[in-house]
XYZ file of N, CA and C in Angstrom:
483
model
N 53.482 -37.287 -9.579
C 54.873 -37.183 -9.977
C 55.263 -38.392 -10.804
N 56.048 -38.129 -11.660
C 55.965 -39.077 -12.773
C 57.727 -40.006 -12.500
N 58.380 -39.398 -11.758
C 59.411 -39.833 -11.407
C 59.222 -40.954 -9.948
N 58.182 -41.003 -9.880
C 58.040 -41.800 -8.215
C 58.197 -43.337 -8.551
N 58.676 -44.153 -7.713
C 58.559 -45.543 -7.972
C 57.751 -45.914 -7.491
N 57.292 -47.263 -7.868
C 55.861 -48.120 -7.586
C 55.903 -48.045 -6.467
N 54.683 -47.738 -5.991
C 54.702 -48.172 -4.286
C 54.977 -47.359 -3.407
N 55.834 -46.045 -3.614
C 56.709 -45.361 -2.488
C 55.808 -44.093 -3.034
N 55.737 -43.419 -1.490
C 54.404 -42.148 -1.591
C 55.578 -40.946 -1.118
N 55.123 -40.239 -1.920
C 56.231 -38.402 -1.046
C 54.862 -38.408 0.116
N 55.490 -37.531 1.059
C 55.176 -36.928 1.495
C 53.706 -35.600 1.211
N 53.283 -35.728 1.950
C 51.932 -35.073 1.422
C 52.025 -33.512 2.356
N 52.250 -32.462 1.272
C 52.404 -31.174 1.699
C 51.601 -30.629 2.876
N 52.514 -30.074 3.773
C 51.614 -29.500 4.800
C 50.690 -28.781 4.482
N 50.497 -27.577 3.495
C 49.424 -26.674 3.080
C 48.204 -28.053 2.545
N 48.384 -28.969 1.744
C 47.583 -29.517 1.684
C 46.522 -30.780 2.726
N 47.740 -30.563 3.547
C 46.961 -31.403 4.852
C 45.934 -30.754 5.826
N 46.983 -29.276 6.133
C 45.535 -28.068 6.832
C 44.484 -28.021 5.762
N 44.534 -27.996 4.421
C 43.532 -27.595 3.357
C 42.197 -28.834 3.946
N 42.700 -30.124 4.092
C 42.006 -31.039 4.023
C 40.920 -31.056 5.638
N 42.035 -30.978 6.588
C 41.808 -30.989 7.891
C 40.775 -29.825 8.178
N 40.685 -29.367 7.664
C 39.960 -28.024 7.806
C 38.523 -27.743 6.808
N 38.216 -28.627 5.503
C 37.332 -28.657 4.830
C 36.438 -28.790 5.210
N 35.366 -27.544 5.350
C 34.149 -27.236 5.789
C 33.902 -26.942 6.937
N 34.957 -26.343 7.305
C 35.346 -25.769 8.973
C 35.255 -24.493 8.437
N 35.044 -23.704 9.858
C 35.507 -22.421 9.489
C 37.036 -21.637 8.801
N 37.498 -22.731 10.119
C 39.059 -22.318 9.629
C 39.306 -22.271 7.846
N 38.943 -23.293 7.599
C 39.020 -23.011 6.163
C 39.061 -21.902 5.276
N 37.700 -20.987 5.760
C 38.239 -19.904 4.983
C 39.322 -19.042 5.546
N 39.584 -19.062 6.902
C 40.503 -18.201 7.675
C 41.884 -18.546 6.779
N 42.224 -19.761 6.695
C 43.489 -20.395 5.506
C 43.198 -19.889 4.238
N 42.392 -19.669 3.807
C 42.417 -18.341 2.268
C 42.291 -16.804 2.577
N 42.216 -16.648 3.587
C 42.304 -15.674 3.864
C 43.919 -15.184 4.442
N 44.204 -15.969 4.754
C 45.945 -15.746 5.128
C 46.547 -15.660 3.839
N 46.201 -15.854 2.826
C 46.837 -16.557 1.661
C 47.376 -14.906 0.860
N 46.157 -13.680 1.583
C 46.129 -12.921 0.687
C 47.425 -12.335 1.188
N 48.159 -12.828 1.970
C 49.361 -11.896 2.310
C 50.615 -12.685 1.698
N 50.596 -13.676 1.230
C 51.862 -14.348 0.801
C 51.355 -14.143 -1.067
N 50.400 -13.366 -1.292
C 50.301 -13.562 -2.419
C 50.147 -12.297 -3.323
N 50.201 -11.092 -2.142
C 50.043 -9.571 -2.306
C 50.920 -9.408 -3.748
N 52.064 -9.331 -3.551
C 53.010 -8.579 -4.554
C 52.956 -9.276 -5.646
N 52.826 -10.462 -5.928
C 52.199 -11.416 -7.601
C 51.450 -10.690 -7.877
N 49.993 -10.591 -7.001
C 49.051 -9.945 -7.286
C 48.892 -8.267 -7.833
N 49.783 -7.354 -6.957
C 49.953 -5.786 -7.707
C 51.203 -5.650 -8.169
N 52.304 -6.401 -7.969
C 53.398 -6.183 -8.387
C 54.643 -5.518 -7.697
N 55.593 -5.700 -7.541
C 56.748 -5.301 -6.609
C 56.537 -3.471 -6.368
N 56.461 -2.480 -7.412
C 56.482 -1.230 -6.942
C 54.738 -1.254 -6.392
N 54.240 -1.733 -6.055
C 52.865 -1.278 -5.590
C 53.085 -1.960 -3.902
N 53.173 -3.069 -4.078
C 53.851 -3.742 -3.203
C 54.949 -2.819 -2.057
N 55.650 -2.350 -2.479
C 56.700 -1.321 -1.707
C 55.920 -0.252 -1.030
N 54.955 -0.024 -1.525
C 54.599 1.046 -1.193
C 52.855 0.888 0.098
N 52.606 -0.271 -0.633
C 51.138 -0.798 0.187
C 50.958 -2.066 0.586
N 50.976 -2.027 2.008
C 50.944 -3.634 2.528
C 49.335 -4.067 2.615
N 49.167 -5.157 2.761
C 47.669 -5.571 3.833
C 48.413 -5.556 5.234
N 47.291 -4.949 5.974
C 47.461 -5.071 7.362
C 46.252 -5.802 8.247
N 45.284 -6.274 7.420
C 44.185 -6.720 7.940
C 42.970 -7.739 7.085
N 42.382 -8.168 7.823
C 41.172 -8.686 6.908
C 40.319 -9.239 7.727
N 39.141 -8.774 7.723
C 37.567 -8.787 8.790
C 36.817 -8.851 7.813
N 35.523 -9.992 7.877
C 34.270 -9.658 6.916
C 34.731 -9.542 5.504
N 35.810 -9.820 5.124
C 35.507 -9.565 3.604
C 35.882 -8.523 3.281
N 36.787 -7.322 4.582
C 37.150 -6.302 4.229
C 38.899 -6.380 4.357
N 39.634 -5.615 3.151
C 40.699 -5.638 3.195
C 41.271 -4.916 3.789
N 42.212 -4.441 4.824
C 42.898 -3.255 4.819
C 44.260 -2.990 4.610
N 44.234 -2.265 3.925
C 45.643 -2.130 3.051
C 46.591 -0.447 3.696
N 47.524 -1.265 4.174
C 48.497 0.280 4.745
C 49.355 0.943 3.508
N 49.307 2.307 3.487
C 49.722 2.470 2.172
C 50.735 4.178 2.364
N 51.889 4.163 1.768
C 52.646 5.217 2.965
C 52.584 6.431 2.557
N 51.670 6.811 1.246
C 51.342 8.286 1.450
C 49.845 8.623 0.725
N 49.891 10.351 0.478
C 48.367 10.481 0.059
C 48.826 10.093 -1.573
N 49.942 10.600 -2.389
C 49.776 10.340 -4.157
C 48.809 8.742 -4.131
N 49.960 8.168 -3.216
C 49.970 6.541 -3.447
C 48.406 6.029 -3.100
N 47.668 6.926 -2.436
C 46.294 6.454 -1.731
C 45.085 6.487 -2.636
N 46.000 8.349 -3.522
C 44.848 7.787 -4.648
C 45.205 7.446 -5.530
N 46.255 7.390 -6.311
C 46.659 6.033 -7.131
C 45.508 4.681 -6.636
N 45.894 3.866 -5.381
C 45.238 2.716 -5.299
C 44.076 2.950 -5.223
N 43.455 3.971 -4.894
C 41.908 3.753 -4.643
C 41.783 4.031 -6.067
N 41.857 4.078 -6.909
C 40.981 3.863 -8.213
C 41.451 2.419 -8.940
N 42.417 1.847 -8.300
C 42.820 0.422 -8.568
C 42.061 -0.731 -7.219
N 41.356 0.040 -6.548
C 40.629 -1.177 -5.457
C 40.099 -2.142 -6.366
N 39.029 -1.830 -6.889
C 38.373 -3.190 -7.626
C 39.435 -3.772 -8.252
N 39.755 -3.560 -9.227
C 40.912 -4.173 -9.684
C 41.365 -4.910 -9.221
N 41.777 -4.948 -7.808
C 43.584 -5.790 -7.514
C 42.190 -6.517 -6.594
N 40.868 -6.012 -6.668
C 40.316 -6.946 -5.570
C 39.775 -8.159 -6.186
N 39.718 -7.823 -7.723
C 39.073 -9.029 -8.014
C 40.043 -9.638 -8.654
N 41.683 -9.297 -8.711
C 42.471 -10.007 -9.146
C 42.869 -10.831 -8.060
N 42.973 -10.462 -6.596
C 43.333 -11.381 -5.431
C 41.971 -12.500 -5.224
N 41.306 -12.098 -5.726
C 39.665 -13.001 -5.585
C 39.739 -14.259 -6.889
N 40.835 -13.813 -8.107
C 40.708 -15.332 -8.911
C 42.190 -15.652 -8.354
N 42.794 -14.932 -8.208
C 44.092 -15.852 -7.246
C 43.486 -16.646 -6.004
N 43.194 -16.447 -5.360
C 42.947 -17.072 -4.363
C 41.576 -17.991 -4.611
N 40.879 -18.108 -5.785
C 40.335 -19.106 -6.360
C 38.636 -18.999 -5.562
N 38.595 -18.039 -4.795
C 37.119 -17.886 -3.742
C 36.735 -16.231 -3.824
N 35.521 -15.898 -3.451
C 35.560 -14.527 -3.409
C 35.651 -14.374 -2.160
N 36.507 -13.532 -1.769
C 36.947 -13.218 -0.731
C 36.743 -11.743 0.103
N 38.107 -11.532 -1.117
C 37.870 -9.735 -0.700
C 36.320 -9.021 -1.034
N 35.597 -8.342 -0.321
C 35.220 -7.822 -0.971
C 34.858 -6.052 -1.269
N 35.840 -5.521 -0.494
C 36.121 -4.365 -0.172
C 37.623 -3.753 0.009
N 38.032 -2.965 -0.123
C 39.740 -2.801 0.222
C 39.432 -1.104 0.917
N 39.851 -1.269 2.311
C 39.944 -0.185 2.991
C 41.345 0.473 2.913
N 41.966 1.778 2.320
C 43.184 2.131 2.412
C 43.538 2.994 3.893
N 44.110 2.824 4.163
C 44.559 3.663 5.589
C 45.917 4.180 5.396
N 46.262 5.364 5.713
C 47.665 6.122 5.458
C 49.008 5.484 6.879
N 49.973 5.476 6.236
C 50.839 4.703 7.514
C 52.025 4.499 6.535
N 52.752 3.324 7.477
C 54.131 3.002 7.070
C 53.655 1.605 7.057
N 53.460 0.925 5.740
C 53.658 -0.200 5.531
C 55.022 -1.094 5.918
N 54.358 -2.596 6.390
C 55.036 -3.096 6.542
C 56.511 -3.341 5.645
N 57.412 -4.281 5.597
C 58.276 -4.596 4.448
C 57.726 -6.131 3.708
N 57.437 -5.852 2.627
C 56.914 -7.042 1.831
C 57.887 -8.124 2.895
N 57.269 -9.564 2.510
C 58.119 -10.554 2.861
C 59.289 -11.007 1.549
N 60.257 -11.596 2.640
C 61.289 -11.018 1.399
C 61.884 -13.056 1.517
N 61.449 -13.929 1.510
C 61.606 -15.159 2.107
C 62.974 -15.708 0.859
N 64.135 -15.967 1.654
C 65.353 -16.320 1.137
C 65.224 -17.150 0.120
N 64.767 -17.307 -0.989
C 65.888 -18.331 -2.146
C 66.340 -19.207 -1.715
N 66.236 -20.256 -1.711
C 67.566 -21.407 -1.539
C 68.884 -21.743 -2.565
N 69.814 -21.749 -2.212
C 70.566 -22.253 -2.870
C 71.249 -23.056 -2.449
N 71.322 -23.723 -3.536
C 72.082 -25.049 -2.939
C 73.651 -24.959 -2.862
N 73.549 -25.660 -1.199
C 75.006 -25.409 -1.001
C 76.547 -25.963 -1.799
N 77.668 -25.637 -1.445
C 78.424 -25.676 -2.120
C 78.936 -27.145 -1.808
N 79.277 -28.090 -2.537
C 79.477 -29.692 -1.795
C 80.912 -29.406 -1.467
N 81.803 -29.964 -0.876
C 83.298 -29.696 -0.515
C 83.806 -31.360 0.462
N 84.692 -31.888 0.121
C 85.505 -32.942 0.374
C 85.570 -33.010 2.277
N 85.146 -34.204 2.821
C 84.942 -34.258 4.296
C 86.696 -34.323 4.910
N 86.881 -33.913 6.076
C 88.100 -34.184 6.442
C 87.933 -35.747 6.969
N 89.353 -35.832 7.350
C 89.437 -37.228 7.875
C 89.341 -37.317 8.797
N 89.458 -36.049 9.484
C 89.042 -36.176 11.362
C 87.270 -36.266 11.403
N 86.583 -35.614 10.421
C 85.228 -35.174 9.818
C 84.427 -36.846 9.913
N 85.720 -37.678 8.927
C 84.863 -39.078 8.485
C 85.085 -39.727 9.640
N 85.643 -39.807 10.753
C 85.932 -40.717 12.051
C 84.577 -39.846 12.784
N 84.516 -39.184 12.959
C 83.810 -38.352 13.767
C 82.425 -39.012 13.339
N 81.842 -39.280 11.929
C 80.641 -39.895 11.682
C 80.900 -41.458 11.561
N 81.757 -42.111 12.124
C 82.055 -43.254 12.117
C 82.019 -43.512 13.108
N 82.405 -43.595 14.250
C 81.861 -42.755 15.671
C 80.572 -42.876 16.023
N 79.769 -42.141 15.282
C 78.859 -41.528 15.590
C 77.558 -42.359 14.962
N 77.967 -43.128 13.636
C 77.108 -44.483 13.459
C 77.286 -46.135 13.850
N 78.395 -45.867 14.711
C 78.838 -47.299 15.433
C 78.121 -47.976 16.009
N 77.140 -47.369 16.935
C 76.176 -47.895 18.000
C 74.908 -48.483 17.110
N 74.546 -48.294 15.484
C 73.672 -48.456 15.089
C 73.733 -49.830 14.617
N 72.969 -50.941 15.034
C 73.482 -52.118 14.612
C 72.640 -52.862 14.112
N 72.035 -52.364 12.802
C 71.150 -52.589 11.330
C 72.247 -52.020 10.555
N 73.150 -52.908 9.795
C 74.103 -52.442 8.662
C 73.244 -50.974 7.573
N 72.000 -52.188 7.127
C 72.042 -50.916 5.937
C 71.235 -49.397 6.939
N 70.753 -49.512 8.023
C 70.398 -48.193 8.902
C 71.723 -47.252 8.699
N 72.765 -48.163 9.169
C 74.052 -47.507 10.196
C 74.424 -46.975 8.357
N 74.213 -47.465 7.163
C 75.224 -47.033 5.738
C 74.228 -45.625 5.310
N 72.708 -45.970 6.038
C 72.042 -44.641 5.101
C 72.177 -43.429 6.849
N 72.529 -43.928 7.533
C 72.649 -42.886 8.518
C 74.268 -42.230 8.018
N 75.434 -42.737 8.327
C 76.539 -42.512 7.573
C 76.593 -41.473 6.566
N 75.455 -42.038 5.267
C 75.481 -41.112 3.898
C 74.894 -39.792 4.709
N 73.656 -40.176 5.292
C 73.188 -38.249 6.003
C 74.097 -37.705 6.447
N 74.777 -37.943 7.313
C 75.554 -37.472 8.551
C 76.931 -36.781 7.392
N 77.358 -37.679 6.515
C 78.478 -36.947 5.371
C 77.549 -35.938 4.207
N 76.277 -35.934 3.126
C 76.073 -35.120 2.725
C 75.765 -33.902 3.504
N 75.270 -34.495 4.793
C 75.180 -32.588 5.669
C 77.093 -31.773 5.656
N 77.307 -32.964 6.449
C 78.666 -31.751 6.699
C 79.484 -31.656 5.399
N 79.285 -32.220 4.018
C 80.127 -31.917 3.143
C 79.085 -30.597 2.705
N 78.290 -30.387 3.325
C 77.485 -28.975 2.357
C 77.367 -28.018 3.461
N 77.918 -27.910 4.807
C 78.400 -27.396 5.761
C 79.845 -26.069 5.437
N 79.716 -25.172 5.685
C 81.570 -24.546 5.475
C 82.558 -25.173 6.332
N 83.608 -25.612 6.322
C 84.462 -26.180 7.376
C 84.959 -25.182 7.909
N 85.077 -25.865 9.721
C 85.268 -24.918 10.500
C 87.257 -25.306 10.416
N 87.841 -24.048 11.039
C 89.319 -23.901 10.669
C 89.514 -24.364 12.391
């Protein structure tokens, strides 16, 4: 990161800490192998996606739930395909088979967006309340960067009436 100052380290991503912790373990591949489910719908695309989940993965075999017969053979003439497209996504060969099975697929994961909250002006009962509440801390600059947390949370909080 090109914005970091001398000396001061971020935080080192959890996915990349199991990646590490796990190098040349088994688990390792079990962690690319999970991968193929957070990475399904990139991989075939939202209407394929709707219609066909993974529900499994043993040996190198995929199994994919898929909720009717059109849709079954639609994908089965797209198996290789999406298998060797999830195989350079996921950067290993992995898949190497895709079993379709008829069912009710799951619902893709649908993981919320963030947005950032709306900032809004603290009350004054709000600023005693974190004044209060950083009193006991008695390292000035602790008690000024505890203070700033304690006000950017509740100014990005809705106020309660």
């Amino acid at each position: 990161m090109a914005d970091r100052k001398p000396g001061r380290r971020s935080p080192t991503p959890l996915s990349a800490l199991l990646s590490n912790s796990f190098r040349g373990r088994p688990l390792e591949k079990r962690l690319g192998e999970v991968e193929i489910w957070r990475i399904w719908e990139k991989v075939v695309g939202s209407q394929i996606a709707s219609k066909a989940q993974p529900s499994r993965f043993n040996n190198g075999v995929l199994t994919v739930i898929v909720i009717s017969a059109p849709w079954m053979q639609q994908l089965n003439f797209m198996k290789r395909d999406i298998a060797e497209r999830l195989n350079e996504k996921l950067g290993a060969h992995l898949v190497n088979e895709i079993f379709l099975k008829a069912g009710k697929p799951p619902a893709p994961d649908k993981t919320e967006v963030w947005v950032k909250p709306v900032k809004r002006e603290l009350t004054e009962a709000e600023k005693e309340t974190i004044a209060a509440a950083v009193a006991a801390v008695h390292d000035p600059q602790l008690r000024s960067q505890f203070a700033k947390l304690l006000e950017q949370d509740l100014a990005h909080t809705p106020k309660k009436d």
